[in-house]
Coordinates of N, CA and C and ligand atoms in Angstrom, one line a residue:
M60 N 25.5 31.4 47.3 CA 26.9 31.4 49.0 C 27.9 32.4 48.3
K61 N 27.6 33.5 48.3 CA 28.4 34.7 47.6 C 28.9 35.3 49.1
L62 N 29.9 35.7 48.8 CA 30.9 36.7 49.7 C 31.0 37.9 49.0
H63 N 30.6 38.9 49.8 CA 31.0 40.0 49.4 C 32.4 40.7 49.9
V64 N 33.4 40.7 49.1 CA 34.6 40.9 49.7 C 34.6 42.3 50.3
D65 N 34.0 43.3 49.8 CA 33.8 44.6 50.7 C 33.6 44.4 52.0
H66 N 32.8 43.4 52.7 CA 32.3 43.5 53.9 C 33.4 42.7 54.9
I67 N 34.4 41.8 53.9 CA 35.5 41.4 54.8 C 36.7 42.3 55.2
K68 N 36.7 42.5 56.5 CA 37.7 43.8 56.7 C 39.0 43.0 57.6
D69 N 39.3 43.8 58.6 CA 40.2 43.1 59.5 C 40.1 41.6 60.0
V70 N 38.6 41.9 60.6 CA 38.1 40.8 61.6 C 37.5 39.6 60.4
P71 N 38.3 38.4 61.1 CA 38.1 37.2 60.2 C 36.1 37.3 60.5
V72 N 35.3 36.6 59.1 CA 34.1 36.8 58.9 C 33.7 35.0 59.1
S73 N 32.9 34.9 60.1 CA 32.3 33.4 60.1 C 31.0 33.0 59.1
V74 N 31.5 32.0 58.2 CA 30.0 31.9 57.4 C 29.7 30.3 57.8
H75 N 28.0 30.7 58.2 CA 27.5 29.0 58.1 C 26.6 28.7 57.2
I76 N 27.0 27.4 56.5 CA 26.3 27.3 55.3 C 25.2 25.6 55.7
D77 N 24.2 25.8 55.2 CA 23.4 25.1 55.4 C 22.2 25.1 54.5
E78 N 22.6 24.2 53.5 CA 22.0 24.1 51.9 C 21.7 22.9 51.5
P79 N 20.4 22.9 50.4 CA 20.1 21.6 50.0 C 20.8 21.4 48.6
V80 N 21.3 20.2 48.4 CA 21.7 19.7 47.0 C 21.4 20.3 46.0
S81 N 20.4 20.7 45.8 CA 19.9 21.4 44.9 C 20.6 22.7 44.2
V82 N 21.3 23.4 45.4 CA 21.8 24.4 44.9 C 23.1 24.3 44.2
F83 N 23.7 23.2 44.3 CA 24.8 22.8 43.5 C 24.8 22.0 42.7
P84 N 25.0 22.4 41.4 CA 24.5 21.7 40.1 C 25.5 20.3 40.0
L85 N 26.8 20.3 40.4 CA 27.6 19.0 40.3 C 27.0 18.3 41.1
L86 N 27.0 18.6 42.1 CA 26.4 17.8 43.2 C 24.9 17.1 43.2
A87 N 24.0 17.9 42.4 CA 22.9 17.4 42.1 C 22.6 16.5 41.1
D88 N 23.6 16.6 40.2 CA 24.3 15.9 39.1 C 24.4 14.3 39.3
M89 N 25.1 14.6 40.3 CA 25.7 12.9 41.0 C 24.6 12.4 41.8
Q90 N 23.5 12.9 42.0 CA 22.4 12.0 42.9 C 21.7 11.2 41.9
H91 N 21.8 11.6 40.6 CA 21.6 10.2 39.6 C 22.6 8.7 39.6
D92 N 23.4 8.9 40.0 CA 24.4 7.7 40.8 C 23.7 6.9 41.7
A93 N 23.5 5.6 41.0 CA 22.4 4.7 41.8 C 23.3 4.1 43.1
N94 N 24.9 4.5 42.9 CA 25.6 3.8 44.2 C 26.0 5.2 45.4
C95 N 25.6 6.2 45.2 CA 25.6 7.1 46.0 C 24.6 8.2 46.2
H96 N 24.2 8.4 46.9 CA 23.1 9.8 47.4 C 23.2 10.5 48.6
I97 N 23.7 12.1 48.4 CA 23.6 12.9 49.8 C 22.1 12.9 49.5
T98 N 22.0 12.6 51.5 CA 20.4 12.5 52.1 C 20.1 13.5 52.6
G99 N 20.8 14.8 52.9 CA 20.5 15.6 53.4 C 21.3 17.0 53.1
N100 N 21.2 18.2 53.8 CA 21.8 19.2 53.4 C 23.8 19.2 53.7
I101 N 23.8 20.3 53.0 CA 25.5 20.3 53.0 C 25.7 21.4 54.3
L102 N 26.3 20.8 55.1 CA 26.4 21.7 56.2 C 27.9 22.4 56.3
G103 N 28.4 23.3 56.8 CA 29.6 23.9 56.9 C 29.6 25.2 57.7
D104 N 31.1 25.4 58.2 CA 31.3 26.3 58.9 C 32.5 27.0 58.4
L105 N 32.6 27.8 58.0 CA 33.8 28.6 57.3 C 34.4 29.7 57.6
T106 N 35.5 30.1 57.8 CA 36.0 31.2 58.6 C 36.8 32.2 57.1
V107 N 36.5 33.2 57.0 CA 36.9 34.0 56.0 C 37.9 35.3 56.3
T108 N 39.0 34.9 56.2 CA 39.9 36.0 56.1 C 40.3 37.0 55.4
R109 N 41.1 38.2 55.2 CA 41.4 39.1 54.3 C 42.9 39.0 54.6
E110 N 43.5 38.9 53.1 CA 45.1 38.9 53.5 C 45.6 40.1 52.2
Y111 N 45.6 41.0 52.9 CA 45.7 42.1 51.8 C 44.5 42.1 50.6
E112 N 44.7 41.8 49.3 CA 43.7 41.9 48.4 C 43.1 40.4 48.2
N113 N 43.6 39.6 49.0 CA 43.4 38.2 48.6 C 42.4 37.9 49.6
I114 N 41.6 36.5 49.7 CA 40.6 36.0 50.6 C 41.0 34.6 50.9
R115 N 41.1 34.4 52.1 CA 41.7 32.9 52.6 C 40.4 32.5 53.1
V116 N 39.8 31.3 52.8 CA 38.7 30.4 53.2 C 38.8 29.4 53.9
T117 N 38.9 29.2 55.1 CA 39.0 27.6 55.6 C 38.1 27.3 56.5
G118 N 37.7 25.9 56.4 CA 36.6 25.3 57.2 C 36.6 24.0 56.8
R119 N 35.2 23.6 57.1 CA 34.8 22.3 57.2 C 33.5 22.2 56.4
I120 N 33.4 21.0 55.8 CA 31.7 21.1 55.1 C 31.5 19.5 55.7
S121 N 30.2 19.1 55.6 CA 29.8 18.1 56.1 C 28.5 17.4 55.2
A122 N 28.0 16.4 55.1 CA 27.3 15.9 54.4 C 26.8 14.6 54.3
P123 N 25.7 13.9 54.8 CA 25.4 12.9 55.0 C 25.2 12.0 53.6
L124 N 25.5 11.0 53.4 CA 25.7 9.6 52.4 C 24.5 8.5 52.5
A125 N 24.1 8.2 51.7 CA 23.5 7.1 51.6 C 24.1 6.1 50.4
L126 N 25.1 5.0 50.7 CA 25.7 4.6 49.6 C 25.5 2.8 49.4
S127 N 26.1 2.6 48.4 CA 25.8 0.8 47.9 C 27.3 0.2 47.7
C128 N 27.8 -0.8 48.8 CA 28.7 -1.1 48.5 C 29.1 -1.8 47.1
S129 N 30.5 -1.6 46.8 CA 30.9 -1.9 45.4 C 31.0 -3.3 45.3
R130 N 31.2 -4.0 46.7 CA 31.7 -5.8 46.4 C 30.5 -6.4 46.9
C131 N 29.8 -6.1 47.9 CA 28.4 -7.0 48.5 C 27.3 -6.2 48.4
L132 N 27.3 -5.1 47.7 CA 26.0 -4.4 47.1 C 25.2 -4.2 48.2
A133 N 25.6 -4.0 49.6 CA 24.5 -4.0 50.7 C 24.6 -2.4 50.8
D134 N 23.2 -1.7 51.2 CA 23.2 -0.4 51.3 C 23.6 0.1 52.6
Y135 N 24.4 1.1 52.8 CA 24.9 1.5 54.0 C 25.0 3.0 54.0
T136 N 24.9 3.7 55.0 CA 24.8 5.1 55.2 C 26.6 5.5 55.9
S137 N 27.2 6.7 55.4 CA 28.2 7.3 56.1 C 27.9 8.9 55.9
F138 N 29.1 9.5 55.9 CA 28.9 11.1 55.8 C 30.5 11.5 55.5
I139 N 30.1 12.8 54.7 CA 31.7 13.3 54.4 C 31.9 14.3 55.8
D140 N 33.1 14.8 55.6 CA 33.2 15.5 56.9 C 35.0 16.0 56.4
T141 N 35.0 17.0 56.2 CA 36.3 17.4 55.4 C 36.9 19.0 55.5
N142 N 38.1 18.9 55.7 CA 38.6 20.5 56.4 C 39.2 20.8 54.9
F143 N 39.2 22.1 54.8 CA 40.0 22.5 53.5 C 40.3 24.0 53.6
T144 N 41.0 24.6 52.9 CA 41.8 25.8 52.8 C 41.7 26.1 51.3
I145 N 40.8 27.7 50.9 CA 40.9 27.9 49.6 C 41.3 29.2 49.4
F146 N 42.2 29.6 48.8 CA 43.1 30.8 48.6 C 42.6 31.7 47.5
F147 N 41.9 32.8 47.6 CA 41.2 33.5 46.4 C 42.1 34.7 45.8
R148 N 42.7 34.7 45.2 CA 43.6 35.8 45.1 C 42.9 36.7 44.0
K149 N 43.2 38.1 44.0 CA 42.5 38.9 43.4 C 43.3 38.9 42.3
E150 N 42.0 39.0 40.9 CA 42.5 38.6 39.6 C 43.6 39.5 38.9
S151 N 43.7 41.0 39.4 CA 44.5 42.3 38.9 C 45.7 41.8 39.5
S152 N 45.9 41.1 40.9 CA 47.1 41.1 41.5 C 47.6 39.9 41.0
I153 N 47.1 38.9 40.2 CA 47.9 37.6 40.2 C 49.4 38.2 39.4
S154 N 49.4 38.9 38.5 CA 51.0 39.1 37.7 C 51.5 40.0 38.8
A155 N 51.0 40.4 39.8 CA 51.7 41.7 40.4 C 52.4 41.0 41.7
V156 N 51.7 40.0 41.8 CA 52.3 38.8 43.2 C 53.1 37.8 42.5
S157 N 54.4 37.7 42.6 CA 55.2 36.5 42.2 C 55.2 35.6 43.0
D158 N 55.1 34.4 42.4 CA 55.2 33.3 43.3 C 56.0 32.9 44.7
D159 N 57.2 34.1 44.3 CA 58.2 33.7 45.7 C 57.8 34.6 46.7
E160 N 56.7 35.6 46.4 CA 56.1 36.2 47.6 C 55.4 35.5 48.5
L161 N 54.7 34.3 47.8 CA 53.9 33.6 48.9 C 54.8 32.9 49.8
E162 N 54.0 32.3 50.8 CA 54.6 31.8 51.8 C 54.9 30.2 51.1
L163 N 56.0 29.6 51.8 CA 56.5 28.4 51.4 C 55.1 27.6 51.5
G164 N 55.0 26.6 50.5 CA 53.6 25.5 50.5 C 52.4 26.5 50.1
E165 N 52.3 27.8 49.9 CA 51.2 28.3 49.7 C 50.6 27.7 48.0
M166 N 51.7 27.5 47.1 CA 51.3 27.2 46.0 C 50.7 25.9 45.9
D167 N 50.7 24.9 47.0 CA 50.1 23.8 47.2 C 48.7 23.7 47.4
L168 N 48.2 25.0 48.1 CA 46.7 25.1 48.4 C 46.0 25.2 47.4
L169 N 44.6 25.0 47.6 CA 43.9 25.2 46.4 C 43.6 26.7 46.1
S170 N 43.9 27.1 45.2 CA 43.9 28.6 44.9 C 42.8 28.9 43.7
S171 N 42.4 29.8 43.8 CA 41.3 30.4 42.7 C 41.5 31.8 42.7
A172 N 41.2 32.5 41.5 CA 40.9 33.8 41.3 C 39.7 34.3 41.3
Y173 N 39.6 35.8 41.8 CA 38.4 36.3 41.9 C 38.4 37.8 41.2
S174 N 37.4 38.2 41.0 CA 37.5 39.7 40.3 C 36.1 40.0 41.0
G175 N 36.0 41.5 40.7 CA 35.1 42.4 41.2 C 34.8 42.5 43.1
D176 N 33.7 42.4 43.3 CA 33.2 42.7 44.7 C 33.0 41.2 45.1
E177 N 32.8 40.1 44.3 CA 31.9 39.1 44.8 C 32.6 37.6 44.7
I178 N 32.8 36.7 45.7 CA 33.4 35.3 45.3 C 32.3 34.4 45.7
D179 N 32.1 33.7 44.6 CA 30.9 32.9 44.8 C 31.5 31.4 45.3
L180 N 31.2 31.2 46.3 CA 31.8 30.0 47.1 C 31.1 28.7 46.4
T181 N 30.0 28.5 45.6 CA 29.3 27.2 45.4 C 29.9 26.4 44.9
H182 N 30.9 26.6 43.7 CA 31.6 25.5 42.9 C 32.5 25.1 44.0
E183 N 33.7 25.8 44.8 CA 34.5 25.5 45.6 C 34.0 24.6 46.4
I184 N 32.6 24.7 47.2 CA 32.1 23.8 48.1 C 31.8 22.4 47.6
E185 N 31.1 22.4 46.0 CA 30.7 21.3 45.6 C 31.6 20.3 45.2
E186 N 33.0 21.0 44.8 CA 34.1 20.0 44.5 C 34.7 19.7 45.9
Q187 N 34.6 20.2 47.0 CA 35.1 19.7 48.0 C 34.3 18.2 48.2
V188 N 33.2 18.5 48.3 CA 32.3 17.5 48.8 C 32.1 16.3 47.5
A189 N 32.4 16.7 46.3 CA 32.4 15.7 45.5 C 33.6 14.6 45.6
M190 N 34.8 15.4 45.8 CA 36.2 14.8 45.9 C 36.1 13.7 47.0
E191 N 35.1 13.8 47.7 CA 35.0 13.1 49.4 C 34.0 12.2 48.8
I192 N 33.6 11.7 47.9 CA 32.3 10.8 47.6 C 33.2 9.6 46.8
P193 N 33.3 8.4 47.7 CA 34.1 7.2 47.2 C 33.8 6.8 46.1
L194 N 34.6 6.4 44.8 CA 34.4 6.0 43.5 C 34.3 4.6 43.7
K195 N 34.6 4.2 44.9 CA 34.1 2.4 45.0 C 33.8 2.3 46.5
P196 N 32.5 2.6 46.6 CA 32.4 2.6 48.1 C 32.5 1.2 48.9
L197 N 32.9 1.0 49.8 CA 32.8 0.0 50.6 C 32.5 0.0 52.2
C198 N 31.6 -1.0 52.2 CA 30.7 -1.0 53.6 C 31.8 -1.0 54.5
N199 N 32.8 -1.7 54.5 CA 33.5 -2.1 55.3 C 34.9 -2.4 54.6
D200 N 36.6 -1.8 55.2 CA 37.4 -2.2 54.7 C 37.7 -3.7 54.2
D201 N 37.1 -4.2 55.2 CA 37.9 -6.1 55.2 C 36.2 -6.6 54.6
C202 N 35.2 -5.8 53.6 CA 34.3 -6.4 53.2 C 34.8 -7.6 52.2
K203 N 34.1 -8.8 52.4 CA 34.6 -9.9 51.7 C 33.8 -10.1 50.4
G204 N 32.6 -9.1 49.9 CA 32.0 -9.0 48.7 C 31.3 -10.6 48.8
L205 N 30.7 -10.4 47.5 CA 29.7 -11.5 46.8 C 31.0 -12.8 46.3
C206 N 30.6 -14.4 46.3 CA 31.5 -15.2 45.5 C 30.9 -15.0 44.1
H207 N 32.0 -14.9 43.3 CA 31.7 -14.8 42.2 C 31.4 -16.1 41.3
T208 N 31.1 -17.1 42.2 CA 30.3 -18.1 41.4 C 29.0 -18.2 41.7
C209 N 28.7 -18.3 42.9 CA 27.4 -18.5 43.2 C 26.5 -17.6 43.8
G210 N 27.6 -16.1 44.0 CA 26.7 -15.3 44.5 C 26.4 -14.8 45.9
I211 N 26.9 -15.8 46.7 CA 26.6 -15.7 48.2 C 27.2 -14.5 48.5
D212 N 26.5 -13.7 49.7 CA 27.0 -12.9 50.4 C 28.6 -13.3 51.1
L213 N 29.6 -13.3 51.0 CA 30.4 -13.9 51.8 C 30.7 -13.3 53.3
N214 N 30.2 -12.1 53.2 CA 30.4 -11.4 54.7 C 29.6 -12.5 56.0
T215 N 28.4 -12.8 55.4 CA 27.0 -13.6 56.2 C 27.4 -15.0 56.2
S216 N 27.7 -15.5 54.9 CA 27.6 -17.1 54.6 C 28.9 -17.4 54.2
T217 N 29.2 -18.6 54.0 CA 30.2 -19.4 53.3 C 29.6 -20.4 52.5
C218 N 30.2 -20.2 51.5 CA 29.8 -21.3 50.4 C 31.1 -22.3 50.0
S219 N 31.1 -23.5 49.1 CA 31.9 -24.3 48.9 C 32.7 -24.2 47.4
C220 N 32.4 -23.0 46.9 CA 33.0 -22.4 45.6 C 34.5 -22.7 45.7
G221 N 34.9 -21.7 46.6 CA 36.0 -21.5 46.7 C 37.2 -22.8 47.0
A222 N 36.5 -23.9 47.8 CA 37.3 -25.2 48.1 C 37.4 -25.8 46.8
E223 N 36.0 -26.0 45.8 CA 35.9 -26.7 44.8 C 37.1 -26.0 43.4
S224 N 37.5 -24.9 43.9 CA 38.7 -24.2 42.8 C 39.7 -24.8 43.3
T225 N 40.0 -24.6 44.2 CA 41.4 -25.1 45.0 C 41.8 -26.5 44.2
S226 N 40.5 -27.3 44.5 CA 40.9 -28.7 43.9 C 40.7 -29.1 42.8
L227 N 40.1 -28.1 42.0 CA 40.4 -27.9 40.5 C 41.8 -27.8 40.3
K228 N 42.6 -26.8 41.0 CA 44.0 -26.2 40.4 C 44.8 -27.4 40.6
F229 N 44.6 -28.4 41.7 CA 45.2 -29.2 42.3 C 45.0 -30.3 41.1
S230 N 44.2 -31.0 40.9 CA 44.2 -31.9 39.5 C 44.3 -31.4 38.6
A231 N 44.8 -30.2 38.4 CA 45.3 -29.9 36.8 C 46.7 -30.0 37.0
L232 N 47.4 -29.4 37.9 CA 48.7 -29.8 38.6 C 48.9 -31.3 38.3
K233 N 48.0 -31.8 38.7 CA 48.7 -33.4 39.0 C 48.4 -34.1 37.5
D234 N 47.4 -33.5 36.6 CA 47.1 -34.2 35.2 C 48.7 -33.8 34.5
F235 N 49.1 -32.4 34.7 CA 50.5 -32.0 34.1 C 51.5 -32.9 34.3
K236 N 51.5 -33.3 35.8 CA 52.7 -34.2 35.9 C 52.7 -35.5 35.2
V237 N 51.3 -36.2 35.2 CA 51.1 -37.4 34.5 C 51.6 -37.4 33.1
I238 N 51.4 -36.1 32.4 CA 51.8 -36.0 31.1 C 53.1 -36.0 31.1
Q239 N 54.0 -35.6 31.7 CA 55.5 -35.5 32.0 C 55.8 -36.7 31.6
Ligands
ZN378 ZN1 30.2 -5.0 51.2
ZN379 ZN1 30.0 -19.3 46.0

């Protein structure tokens, strides 16, 4: 996924991405994680614009996911769909362009350096995808999870463990009062 900087002139260039996970070392590595798999190609539509010697890449990346809920362990599917902007500064110009000359807020953008005639987008794209993969996947924000005592799925069933622990707390309080 290399951009040839010399091919990017005054007109923005569109780049379509449709690549298997195996192309991205970081993502290929994450496929070993039992809780999350990327189940299809990484898709993207990027616009590459030249700004003097620097290159701005804006776009959208998506990927389908198969996840395992961290609370109830149910398998579910989801997808990543993320917008981003990365600003590639030509290496030799970094010292020449002072931070003051950049637009307000520009330093907050993801920025990266490039040298020579090529920009390899592979790493930047895989980082965007990796950032969007949830560390603690949830099938639903309101997932009730499994009962810590009996292991029953509290989304689909109810158990009496919760009621018992409440009454235990209550009887402990009663004993305390008796001792007083
Ligand atoms: Zn769940
Ligand atoms: Zn229970």
